[in-house]
Coordinates of C-alpha atoms in Angstrom, one line a residue:
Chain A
X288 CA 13.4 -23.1 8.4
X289 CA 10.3 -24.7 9.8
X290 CA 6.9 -23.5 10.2
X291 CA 3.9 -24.9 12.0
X292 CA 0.8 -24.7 10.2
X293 CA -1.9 -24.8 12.7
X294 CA -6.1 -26.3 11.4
X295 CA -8.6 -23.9 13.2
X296 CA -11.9 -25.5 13.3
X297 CA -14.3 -26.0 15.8
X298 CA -14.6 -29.7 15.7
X299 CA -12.6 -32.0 16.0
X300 CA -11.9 -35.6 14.0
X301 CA -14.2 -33.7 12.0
X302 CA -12.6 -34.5 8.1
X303 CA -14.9 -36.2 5.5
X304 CA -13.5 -39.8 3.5
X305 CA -12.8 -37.5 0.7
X306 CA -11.1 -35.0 2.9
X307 CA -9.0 -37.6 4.1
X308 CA -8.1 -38.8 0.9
X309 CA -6.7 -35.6 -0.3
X310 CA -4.7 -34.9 2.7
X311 CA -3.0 -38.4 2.3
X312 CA -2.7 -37.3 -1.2
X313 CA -1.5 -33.8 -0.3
X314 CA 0.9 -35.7 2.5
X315 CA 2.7 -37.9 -0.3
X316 CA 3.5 -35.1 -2.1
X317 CA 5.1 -32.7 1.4
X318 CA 7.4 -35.8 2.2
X319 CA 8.3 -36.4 -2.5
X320 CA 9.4 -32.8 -2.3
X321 CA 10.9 -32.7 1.4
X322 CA 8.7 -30.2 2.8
X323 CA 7.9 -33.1 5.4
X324 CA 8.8 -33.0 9.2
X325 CA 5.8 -33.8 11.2
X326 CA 1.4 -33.6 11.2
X327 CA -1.3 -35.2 13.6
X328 CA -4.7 -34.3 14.5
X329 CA -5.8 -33.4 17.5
X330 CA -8.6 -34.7 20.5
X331 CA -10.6 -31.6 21.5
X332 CA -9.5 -29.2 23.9
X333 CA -12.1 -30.9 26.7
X334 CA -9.9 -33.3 26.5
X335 CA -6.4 -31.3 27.6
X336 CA -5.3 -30.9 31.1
X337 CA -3.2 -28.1 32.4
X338 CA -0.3 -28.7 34.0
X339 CA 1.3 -25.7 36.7
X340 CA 4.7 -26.6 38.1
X341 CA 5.9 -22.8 38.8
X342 CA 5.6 -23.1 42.6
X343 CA 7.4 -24.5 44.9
X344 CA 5.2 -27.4 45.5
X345 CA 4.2 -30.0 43.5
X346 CA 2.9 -29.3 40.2
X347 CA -1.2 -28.6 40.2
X348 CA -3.3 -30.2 37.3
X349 CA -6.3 -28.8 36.0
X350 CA -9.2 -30.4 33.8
X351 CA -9.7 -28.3 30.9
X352 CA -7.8 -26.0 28.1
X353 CA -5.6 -23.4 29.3
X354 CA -8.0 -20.7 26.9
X355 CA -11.6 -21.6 26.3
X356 CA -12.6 -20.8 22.4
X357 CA -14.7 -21.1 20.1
X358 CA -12.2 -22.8 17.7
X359 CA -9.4 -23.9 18.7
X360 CA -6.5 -26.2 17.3
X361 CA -7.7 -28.8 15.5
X362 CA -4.5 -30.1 14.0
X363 CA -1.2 -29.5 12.7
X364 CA 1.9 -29.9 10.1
X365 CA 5.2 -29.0 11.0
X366 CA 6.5 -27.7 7.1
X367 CA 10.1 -27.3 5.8
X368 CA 10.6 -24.5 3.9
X369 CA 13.3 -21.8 2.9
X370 CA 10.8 -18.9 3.0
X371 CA 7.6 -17.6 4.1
X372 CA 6.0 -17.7 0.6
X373 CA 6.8 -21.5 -0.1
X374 CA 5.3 -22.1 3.3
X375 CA 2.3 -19.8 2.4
X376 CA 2.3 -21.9 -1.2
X377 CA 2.6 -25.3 0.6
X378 CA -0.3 -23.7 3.1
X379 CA -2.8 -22.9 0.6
X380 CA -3.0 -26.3 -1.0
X381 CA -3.0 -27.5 2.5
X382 CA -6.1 -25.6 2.6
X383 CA -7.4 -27.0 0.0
X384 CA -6.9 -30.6 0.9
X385 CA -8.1 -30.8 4.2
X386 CA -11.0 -27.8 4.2
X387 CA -10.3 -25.6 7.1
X388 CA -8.7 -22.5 7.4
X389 CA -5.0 -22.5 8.5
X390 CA -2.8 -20.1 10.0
X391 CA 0.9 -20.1 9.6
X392 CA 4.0 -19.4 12.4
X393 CA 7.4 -19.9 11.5
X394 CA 9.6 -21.5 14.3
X395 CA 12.4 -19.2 16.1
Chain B
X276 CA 17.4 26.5 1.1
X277 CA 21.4 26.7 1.1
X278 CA 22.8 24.9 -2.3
X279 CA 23.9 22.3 0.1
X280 CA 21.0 22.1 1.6
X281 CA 19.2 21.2 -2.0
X282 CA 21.5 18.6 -2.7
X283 CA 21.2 16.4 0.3
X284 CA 17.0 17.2 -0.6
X285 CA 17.5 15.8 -3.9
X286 CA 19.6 13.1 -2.6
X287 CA 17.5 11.6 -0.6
X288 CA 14.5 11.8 -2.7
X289 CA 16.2 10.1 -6.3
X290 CA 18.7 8.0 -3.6
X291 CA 17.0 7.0 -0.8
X292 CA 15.6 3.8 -2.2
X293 CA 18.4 2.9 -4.0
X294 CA 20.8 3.1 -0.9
X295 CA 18.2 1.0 1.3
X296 CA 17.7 -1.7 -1.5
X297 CA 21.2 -2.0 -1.6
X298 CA 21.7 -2.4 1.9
X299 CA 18.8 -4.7 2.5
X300 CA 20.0 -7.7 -0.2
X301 CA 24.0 -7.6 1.0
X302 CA 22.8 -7.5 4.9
X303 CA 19.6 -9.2 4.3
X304 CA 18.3 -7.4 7.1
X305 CA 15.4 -4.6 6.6
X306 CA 16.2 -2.6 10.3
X307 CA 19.9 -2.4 9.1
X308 CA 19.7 -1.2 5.8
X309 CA 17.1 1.4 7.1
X310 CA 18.8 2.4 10.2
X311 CA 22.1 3.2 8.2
X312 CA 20.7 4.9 5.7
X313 CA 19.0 7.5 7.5
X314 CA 22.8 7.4 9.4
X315 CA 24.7 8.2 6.0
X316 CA 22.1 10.8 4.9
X317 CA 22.8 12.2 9.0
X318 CA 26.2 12.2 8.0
X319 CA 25.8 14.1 4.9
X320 CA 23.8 16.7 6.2
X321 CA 27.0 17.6 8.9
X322 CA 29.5 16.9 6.2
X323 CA 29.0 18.5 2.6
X324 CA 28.2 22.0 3.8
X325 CA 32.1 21.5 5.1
X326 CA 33.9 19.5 2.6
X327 CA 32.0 19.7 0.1
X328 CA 29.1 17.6 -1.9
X329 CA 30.8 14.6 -3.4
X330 CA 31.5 14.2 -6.8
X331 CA 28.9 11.1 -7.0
X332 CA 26.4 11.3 -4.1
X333 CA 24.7 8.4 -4.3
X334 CA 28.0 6.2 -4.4
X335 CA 28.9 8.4 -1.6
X336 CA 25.9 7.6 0.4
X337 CA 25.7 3.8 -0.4
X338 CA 29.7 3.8 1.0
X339 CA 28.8 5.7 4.0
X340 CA 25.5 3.5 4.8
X341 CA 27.9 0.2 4.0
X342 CA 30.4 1.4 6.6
X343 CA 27.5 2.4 8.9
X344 CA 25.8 -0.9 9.0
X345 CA 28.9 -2.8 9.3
X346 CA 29.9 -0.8 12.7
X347 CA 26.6 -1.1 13.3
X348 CA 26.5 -5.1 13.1
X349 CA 30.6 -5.2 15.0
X350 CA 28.2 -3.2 18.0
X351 CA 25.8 -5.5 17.7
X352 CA 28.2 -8.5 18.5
X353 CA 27.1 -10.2 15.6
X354 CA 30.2 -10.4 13.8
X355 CA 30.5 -13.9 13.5
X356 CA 27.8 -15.1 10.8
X357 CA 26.5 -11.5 9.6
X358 CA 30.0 -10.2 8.5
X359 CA 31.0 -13.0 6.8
X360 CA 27.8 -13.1 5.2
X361 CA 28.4 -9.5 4.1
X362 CA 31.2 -9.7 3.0
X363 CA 30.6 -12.7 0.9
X364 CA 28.1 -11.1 -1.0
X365 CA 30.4 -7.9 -1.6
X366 CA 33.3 -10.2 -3.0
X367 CA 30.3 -12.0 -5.3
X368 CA 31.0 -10.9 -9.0
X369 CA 30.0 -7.3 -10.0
X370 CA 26.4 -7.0 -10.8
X371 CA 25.1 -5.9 -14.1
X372 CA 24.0 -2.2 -14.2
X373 CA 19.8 -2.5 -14.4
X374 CA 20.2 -4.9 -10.9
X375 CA 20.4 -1.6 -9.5
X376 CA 16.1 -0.9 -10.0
X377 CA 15.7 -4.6 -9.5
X378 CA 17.0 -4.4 -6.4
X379 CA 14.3 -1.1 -5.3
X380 CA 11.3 -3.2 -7.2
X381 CA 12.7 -6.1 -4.5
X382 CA 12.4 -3.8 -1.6
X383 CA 8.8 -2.5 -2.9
X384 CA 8.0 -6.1 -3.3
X385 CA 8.9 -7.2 0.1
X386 CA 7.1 -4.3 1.8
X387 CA 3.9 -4.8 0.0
X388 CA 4.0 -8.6 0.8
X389 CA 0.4 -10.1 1.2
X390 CA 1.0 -11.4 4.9
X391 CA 1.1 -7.9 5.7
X392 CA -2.0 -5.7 6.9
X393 CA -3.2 -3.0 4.2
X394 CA -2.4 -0.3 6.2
X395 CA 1.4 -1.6 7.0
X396 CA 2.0 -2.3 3.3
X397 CA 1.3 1.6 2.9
X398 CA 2.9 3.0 5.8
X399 CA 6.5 0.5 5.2
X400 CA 7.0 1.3 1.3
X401 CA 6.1 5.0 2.3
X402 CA 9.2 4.2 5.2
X403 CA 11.7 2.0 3.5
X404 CA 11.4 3.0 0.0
X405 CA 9.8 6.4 -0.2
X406 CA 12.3 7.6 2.6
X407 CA 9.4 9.4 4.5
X408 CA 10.0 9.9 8.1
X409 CA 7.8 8.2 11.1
X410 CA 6.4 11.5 12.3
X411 CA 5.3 12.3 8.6
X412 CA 4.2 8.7 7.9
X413 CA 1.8 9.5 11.3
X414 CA 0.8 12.4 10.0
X415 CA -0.7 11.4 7.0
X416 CA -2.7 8.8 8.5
X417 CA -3.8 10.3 11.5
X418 CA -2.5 7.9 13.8
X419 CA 0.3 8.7 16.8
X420 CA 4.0 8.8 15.8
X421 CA 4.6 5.6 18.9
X422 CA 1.5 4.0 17.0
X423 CA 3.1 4.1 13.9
X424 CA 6.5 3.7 14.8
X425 CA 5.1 0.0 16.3
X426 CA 3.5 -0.6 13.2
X427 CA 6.6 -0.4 11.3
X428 CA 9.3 -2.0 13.6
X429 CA 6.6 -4.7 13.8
X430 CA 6.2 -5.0 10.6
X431 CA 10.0 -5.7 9.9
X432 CA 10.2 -8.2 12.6
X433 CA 7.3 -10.1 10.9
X434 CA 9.5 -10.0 7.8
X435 CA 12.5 -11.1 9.5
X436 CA 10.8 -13.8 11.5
X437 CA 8.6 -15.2 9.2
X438 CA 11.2 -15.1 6.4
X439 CA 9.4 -13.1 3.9
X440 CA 12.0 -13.0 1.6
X441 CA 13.5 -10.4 0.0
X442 CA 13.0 -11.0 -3.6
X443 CA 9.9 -10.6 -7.0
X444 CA 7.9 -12.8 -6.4
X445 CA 8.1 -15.6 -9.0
X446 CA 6.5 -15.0 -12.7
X447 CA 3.3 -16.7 -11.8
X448 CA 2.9 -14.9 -8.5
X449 CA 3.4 -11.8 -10.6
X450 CA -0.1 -10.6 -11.1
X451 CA -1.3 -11.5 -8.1
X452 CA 0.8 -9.7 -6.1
X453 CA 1.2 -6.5 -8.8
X454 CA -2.6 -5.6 -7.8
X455 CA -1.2 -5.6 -4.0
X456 CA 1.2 -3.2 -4.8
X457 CA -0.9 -1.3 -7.0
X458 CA -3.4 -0.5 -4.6
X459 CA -0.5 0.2 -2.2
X460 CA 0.4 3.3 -4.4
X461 CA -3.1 4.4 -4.8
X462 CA -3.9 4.9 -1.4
X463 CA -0.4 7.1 -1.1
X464 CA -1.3 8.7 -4.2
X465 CA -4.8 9.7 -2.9
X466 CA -3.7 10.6 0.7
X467 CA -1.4 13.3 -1.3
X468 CA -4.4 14.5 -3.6
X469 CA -7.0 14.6 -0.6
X470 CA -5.4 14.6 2.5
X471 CA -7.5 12.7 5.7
X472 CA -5.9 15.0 8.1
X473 CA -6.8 18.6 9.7
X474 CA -3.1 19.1 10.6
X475 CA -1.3 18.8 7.7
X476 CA -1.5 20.9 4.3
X477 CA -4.8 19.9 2.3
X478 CA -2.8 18.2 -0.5
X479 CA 0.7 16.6 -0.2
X480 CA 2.8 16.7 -3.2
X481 CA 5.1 14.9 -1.7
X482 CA 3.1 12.1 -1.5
X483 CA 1.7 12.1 -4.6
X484 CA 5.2 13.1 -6.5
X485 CA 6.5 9.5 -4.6
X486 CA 3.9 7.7 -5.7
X487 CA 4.2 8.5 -9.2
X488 CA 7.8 8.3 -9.3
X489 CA 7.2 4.7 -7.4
X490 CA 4.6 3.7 -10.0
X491 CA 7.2 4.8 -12.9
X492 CA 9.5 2.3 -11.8
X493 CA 7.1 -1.2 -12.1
X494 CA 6.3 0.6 -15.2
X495 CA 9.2 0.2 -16.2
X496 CA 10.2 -3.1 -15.3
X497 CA 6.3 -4.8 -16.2
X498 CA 5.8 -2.2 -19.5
X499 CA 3.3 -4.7 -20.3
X500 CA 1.4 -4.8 -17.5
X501 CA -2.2 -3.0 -19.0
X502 CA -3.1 -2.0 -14.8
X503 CA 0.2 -0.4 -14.4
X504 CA 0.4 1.7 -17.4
X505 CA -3.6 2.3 -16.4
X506 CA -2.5 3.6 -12.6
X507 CA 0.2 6.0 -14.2
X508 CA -2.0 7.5 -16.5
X509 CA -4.6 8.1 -14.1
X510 CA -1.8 9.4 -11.1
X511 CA -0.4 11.7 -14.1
X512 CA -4.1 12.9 -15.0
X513 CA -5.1 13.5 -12.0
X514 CA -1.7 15.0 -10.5
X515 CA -1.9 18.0 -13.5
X516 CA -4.7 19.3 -12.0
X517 CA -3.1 19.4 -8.3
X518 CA -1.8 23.5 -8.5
X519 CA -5.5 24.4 -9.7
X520 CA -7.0 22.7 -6.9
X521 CA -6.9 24.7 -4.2
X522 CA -7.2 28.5 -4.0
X523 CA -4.9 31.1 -2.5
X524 CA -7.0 31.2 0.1
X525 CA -6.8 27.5 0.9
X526 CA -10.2 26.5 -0.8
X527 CA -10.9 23.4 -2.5
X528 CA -11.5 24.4 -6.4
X529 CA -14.2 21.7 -7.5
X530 CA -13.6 20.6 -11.1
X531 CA -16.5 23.2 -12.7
X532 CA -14.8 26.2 -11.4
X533 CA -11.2 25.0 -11.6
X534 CA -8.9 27.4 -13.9
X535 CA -7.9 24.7 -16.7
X536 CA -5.0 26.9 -17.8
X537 CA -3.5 26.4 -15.2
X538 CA -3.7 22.2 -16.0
X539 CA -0.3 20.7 -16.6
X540 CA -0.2 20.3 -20.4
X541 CA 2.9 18.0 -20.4
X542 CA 1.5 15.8 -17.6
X543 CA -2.1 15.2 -19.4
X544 CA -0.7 14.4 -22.9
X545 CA 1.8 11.7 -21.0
X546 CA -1.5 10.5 -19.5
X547 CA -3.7 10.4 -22.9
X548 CA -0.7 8.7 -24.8
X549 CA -0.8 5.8 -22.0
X550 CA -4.5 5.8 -22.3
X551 CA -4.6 5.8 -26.3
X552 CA -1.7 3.1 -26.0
X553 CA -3.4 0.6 -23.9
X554 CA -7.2 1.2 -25.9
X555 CA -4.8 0.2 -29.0
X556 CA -4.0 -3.0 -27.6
X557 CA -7.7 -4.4 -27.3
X558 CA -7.3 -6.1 -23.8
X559 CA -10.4 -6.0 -21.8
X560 CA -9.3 -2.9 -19.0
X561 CA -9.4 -3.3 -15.1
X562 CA -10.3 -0.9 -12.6
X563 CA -7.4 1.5 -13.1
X564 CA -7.5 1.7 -16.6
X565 CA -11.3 2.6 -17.0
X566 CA -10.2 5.4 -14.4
X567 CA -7.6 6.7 -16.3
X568 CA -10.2 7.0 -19.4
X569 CA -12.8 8.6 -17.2
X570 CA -9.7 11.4 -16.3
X571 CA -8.7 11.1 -19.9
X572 CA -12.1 12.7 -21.1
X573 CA -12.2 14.9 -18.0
X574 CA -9.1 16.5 -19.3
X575 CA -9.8 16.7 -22.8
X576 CA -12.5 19.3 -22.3
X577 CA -12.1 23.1 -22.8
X578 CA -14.4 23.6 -20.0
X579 CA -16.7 21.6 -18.0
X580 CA -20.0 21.9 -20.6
X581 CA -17.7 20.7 -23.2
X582 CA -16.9 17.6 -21.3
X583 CA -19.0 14.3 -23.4
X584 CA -20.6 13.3 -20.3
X585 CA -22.4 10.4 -22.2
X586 CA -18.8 8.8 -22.7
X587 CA -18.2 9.3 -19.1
X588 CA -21.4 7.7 -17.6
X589 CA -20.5 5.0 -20.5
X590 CA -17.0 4.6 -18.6
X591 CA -18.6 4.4 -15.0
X592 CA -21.1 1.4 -16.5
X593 CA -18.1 -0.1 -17.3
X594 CA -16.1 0.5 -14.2
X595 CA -19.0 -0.4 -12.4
X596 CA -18.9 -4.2 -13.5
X597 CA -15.4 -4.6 -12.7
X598 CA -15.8 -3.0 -9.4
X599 CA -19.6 -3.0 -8.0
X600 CA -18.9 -1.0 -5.0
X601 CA -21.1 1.9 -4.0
X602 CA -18.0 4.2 -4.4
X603 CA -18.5 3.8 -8.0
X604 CA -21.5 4.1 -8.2
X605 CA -21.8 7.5 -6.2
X606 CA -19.4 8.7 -8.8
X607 CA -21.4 7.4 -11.7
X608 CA -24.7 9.5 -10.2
X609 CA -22.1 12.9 -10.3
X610 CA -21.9 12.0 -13.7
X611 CA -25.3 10.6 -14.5
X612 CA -26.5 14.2 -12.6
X613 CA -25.0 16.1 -15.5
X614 CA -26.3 13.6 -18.4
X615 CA -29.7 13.4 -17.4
X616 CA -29.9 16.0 -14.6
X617 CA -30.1 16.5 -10.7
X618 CA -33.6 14.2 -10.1
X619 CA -32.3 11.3 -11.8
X620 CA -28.7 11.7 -10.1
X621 CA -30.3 11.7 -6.4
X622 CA -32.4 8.7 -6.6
X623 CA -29.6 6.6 -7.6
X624 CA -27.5 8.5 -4.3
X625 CA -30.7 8.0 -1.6
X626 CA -30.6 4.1 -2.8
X627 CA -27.1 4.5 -1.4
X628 CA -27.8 5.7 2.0
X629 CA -27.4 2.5 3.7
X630 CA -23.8 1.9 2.9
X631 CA -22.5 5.3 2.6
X632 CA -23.7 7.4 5.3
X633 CA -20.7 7.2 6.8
X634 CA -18.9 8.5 3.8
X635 CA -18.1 11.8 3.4
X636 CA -18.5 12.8 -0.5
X637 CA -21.9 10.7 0.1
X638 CA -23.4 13.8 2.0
X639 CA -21.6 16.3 -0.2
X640 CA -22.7 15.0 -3.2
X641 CA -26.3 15.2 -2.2
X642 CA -25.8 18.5 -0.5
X643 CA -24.8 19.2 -4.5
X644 CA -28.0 17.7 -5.9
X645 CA -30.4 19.4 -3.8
X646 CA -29.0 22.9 -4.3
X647 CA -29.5 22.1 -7.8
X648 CA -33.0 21.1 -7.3
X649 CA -33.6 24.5 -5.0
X650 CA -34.2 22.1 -2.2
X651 CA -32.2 24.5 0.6
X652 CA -33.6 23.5 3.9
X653 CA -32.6 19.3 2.7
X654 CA -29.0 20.7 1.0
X655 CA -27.9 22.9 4.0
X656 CA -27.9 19.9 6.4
X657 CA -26.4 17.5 3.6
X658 CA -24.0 20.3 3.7
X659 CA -23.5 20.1 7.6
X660 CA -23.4 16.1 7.5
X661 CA -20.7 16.0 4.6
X662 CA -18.6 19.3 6.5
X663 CA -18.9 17.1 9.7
X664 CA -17.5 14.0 8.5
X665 CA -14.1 16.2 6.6
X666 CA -10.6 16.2 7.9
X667 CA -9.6 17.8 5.1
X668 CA -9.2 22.1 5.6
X669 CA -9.5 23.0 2.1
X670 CA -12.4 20.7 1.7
X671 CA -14.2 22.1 4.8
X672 CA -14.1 25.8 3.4
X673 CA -15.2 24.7 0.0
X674 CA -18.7 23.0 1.3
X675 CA -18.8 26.0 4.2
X676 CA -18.4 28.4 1.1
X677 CA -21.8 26.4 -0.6
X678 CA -23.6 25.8 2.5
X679 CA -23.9 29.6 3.7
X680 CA -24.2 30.8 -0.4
X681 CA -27.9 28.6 -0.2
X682 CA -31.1 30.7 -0.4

């Protein structure tokens, strides 16, 4: 089962050295126990374009995030984990490392 | 009540759980095991008047809710994985007898899970594990049966999607989660004592009943747990005083005018021994504990001029630290108001004004205090403000009762 661990913040590139540091730290030990699948961070939402290809004509870009906010998606981890409290676990140290608030979906 | 009638009463309250524990770890599957349970006790309720009530009910009932769920599932097209899976587990090797309350401690576990909302924790273990219906579950919150229907179904889809699992948590999540389902079990213990409602009866014994039996059960399985024993002791302490509570003619009794005969002996001395037991152990008490020692001397007096009040106000400093919230410390001034009288009392409640305007006992308490200090014109419309912010009937004729006896 995988879950996607969102970083709300409203900044982005934002981590300190020493925040840094302990998510690399935090990182080494998701991928030792294989509760690794994926993480990045994100550019900020000014810099998204949204994309329309419902109609019958060619799909219409627009500058700018689909939903304007004041925080927004800052980065992610994609975890591996059998339950929702090992991904909560994994989360809260997650937390820790990086200093932001998180909020956890599991995949369908 | 027919016989038959009683039965399948007393079925579902002492089997209830037990069936939907059951149900939920072979199907692994929270809507199932619910859905077919409240199908087998159906079933029961057309059957036993006819053939009978079953030698063993509760085996009966699990059978019946089995077969249920697996027709259920074959409907469901899901025959594939799910029925193997069920039937793997039922060919597993028998299970060892005290499983059986493990399995109900999993459920109540699983329902008061921390990535749940308060108010869902409540209104699911009140669902799955105290067998209460929707409508009734509404009721006692005030909310709309659809409202509270959504809550639940969503709530079980969140389980199922997320993975909560289905399990205690681990030894070291123990605590932490114990105080989850703790408070859980307070707040359906209190909604029995006082209910928040105009349209249901004043107190619900049901409720209350549940949640003692509920709390029982984690007793049993964490007897060491000091907050547990603490919550039991204060339930059982507070719950012998429930039949003296209201009058005949559906009036609040307030504890000075209470009939203390009328106080279930058997209850209180299960509630001192608990208190006495966990004093004997010398561990520094939380929150439920200090409550249960406040009721403990409560209940030890003959009448309410023989209660030590100094002890009490001593308990109240003590709860106080654990739990600073102006709750407390409105009930500390009740008890501060008989230790060093009414004057004293209301200048610790007006410093509380602020927080707990909003609050009903706030206004009530004051109403109290003024009376006492013949300020009428002031208590009559603390009186008015505390009637106003009520649900509760019986409470609503008690302050009426004061307001219109002022001078």
């Amino acid at each position: 089962m995988q879950y996607l661990i969102s970083v709300i913040d409203h900044r982005t590139a934002s981590a300190t050295d020493d925040e840094m540091a302990a998510i690399g730290t935090f990182n080494e030990q998701l991928v030792a126990d294989g509760h690794w699948v994926f993480a990045g961070g994100l550019s900020a939402p000014s810099d998204a374009t949204v994309i329309d290809g419902r109609g019958d004509g060619p799909p219409i870009f627009t500058d700018g995030p689909f939903l304007e906010s004041k925080e927004y998606l800052a980065g992610f981890w994609v975890f591996e984990a059998p339950d929702l409290d090992v991904a909560l676990k994994l989360a809260g140290a997650a937390s820790k490392a990086c200093n932001r608030r998180l909020e956890v979906r599991p995949f369908l | 009540m027919s016989d038959v009638e009683e039965v399948v009463t007393r079925a579902h309250r002492e089997e209830w759980a037990r069936v939907v524990a059951s149900l939920a770890k072979r199907f692994g599957d929270l809507d199932i095991a619910e859905e077919s349970a409240a199908e087998a006790f159906a079933t029961a309720v057309e059957r036993w008047p006819l053939d009978g009530v079953p030698p063993n009910p509760g085996a009966w009932l699990t059978t019946t809710a089995n077969r249920k769920a697996i027709d259920r599932i074959r409907r469901e097209n899901k025959r594939d994985d799910k029925q193997k899976e069920a039937q793997m587990s039922y060919d597993g090797p028998p299970e060892p007898l005290g499983v059986i309350d493990d399995e109900r401690l999993r459920l109540i576990f699983t329902c008061c899970h921390p990535a749940l909302a308060m108010e869902t924790r409540v209104a699911l273990t009140l669902r799955m594990v105290g067998g209460l219906t929707v409508p009734e579950i509404a009721r006692a919150f005030f909310v709309q049966e659809t409202a509270m229907g959504q809550r639940i179904t969503r709530a079980k889809a969140k389980i199922k999607a997320a993975r909560i699992p289905y399990r205690v948590p681990a030894a070291e999540d123990l605590p932490s989660r114990v105080s989850g389902v703790l408070a859980v079990l307070f707040l359906v213990f209190n909604e029995g004592y006082l209910a928040t409602g105009p349209d249901t009866d004043p107190v619900r014994g049901e409720l209350t009943v549940e949640a003692i039996r509920l709390t029982r059960l984690i007793r049993a399985l964490l007897p060491a747990d000091g907050e547990v024993a603490g919550l039991l002791a204060l339930m059982l302490l507070t719950e012998a005083r429930r039949t003296a509570r209201v009058s005949q003619t559906g009036e609040l009794v307030a504890l000075d005018e209470q009939d203390r005969g009328a106080w279930d002996t058997a209850m209180i001395a299960e509630g001192h021994h608990l208190v006495r037991e966990r004093l004997a152990t010398r561990i520094a008490p939380g929150r439920y504990q200090i409550l249960a020692a406040i009721n403990a001397v409560h209940t030890s007096a003959r009448d309410l001029r023989d209660t030590d009040w100094s002890q009490v106000v001593a308990l109240y400093y003590q709860l106080a630290r654990v739990d600073p919230s102006p709750i407390v410390a409105l009930n500390r001034a009740i008890a501060v108001a008989e230790l060093d009288g009414p004057e004293v009392a209301l200048a610790i409640v007006d410093g509380l004004t602020d927080t707990l305007s909003g609050y009903h006992p706030y206004h009530a308490t004051r109403a109290d205090l003024l009376r006492r200090l013949g300020r009428s014109r002031e208590s009559r419309a603390a009186y008015d403000a505390a009637i106003e912010l009520s649900g509760n009937t019986a409470e609503i004729a008690y302050l009426t009762r004061r307001r219109d006896q002022l001078g």
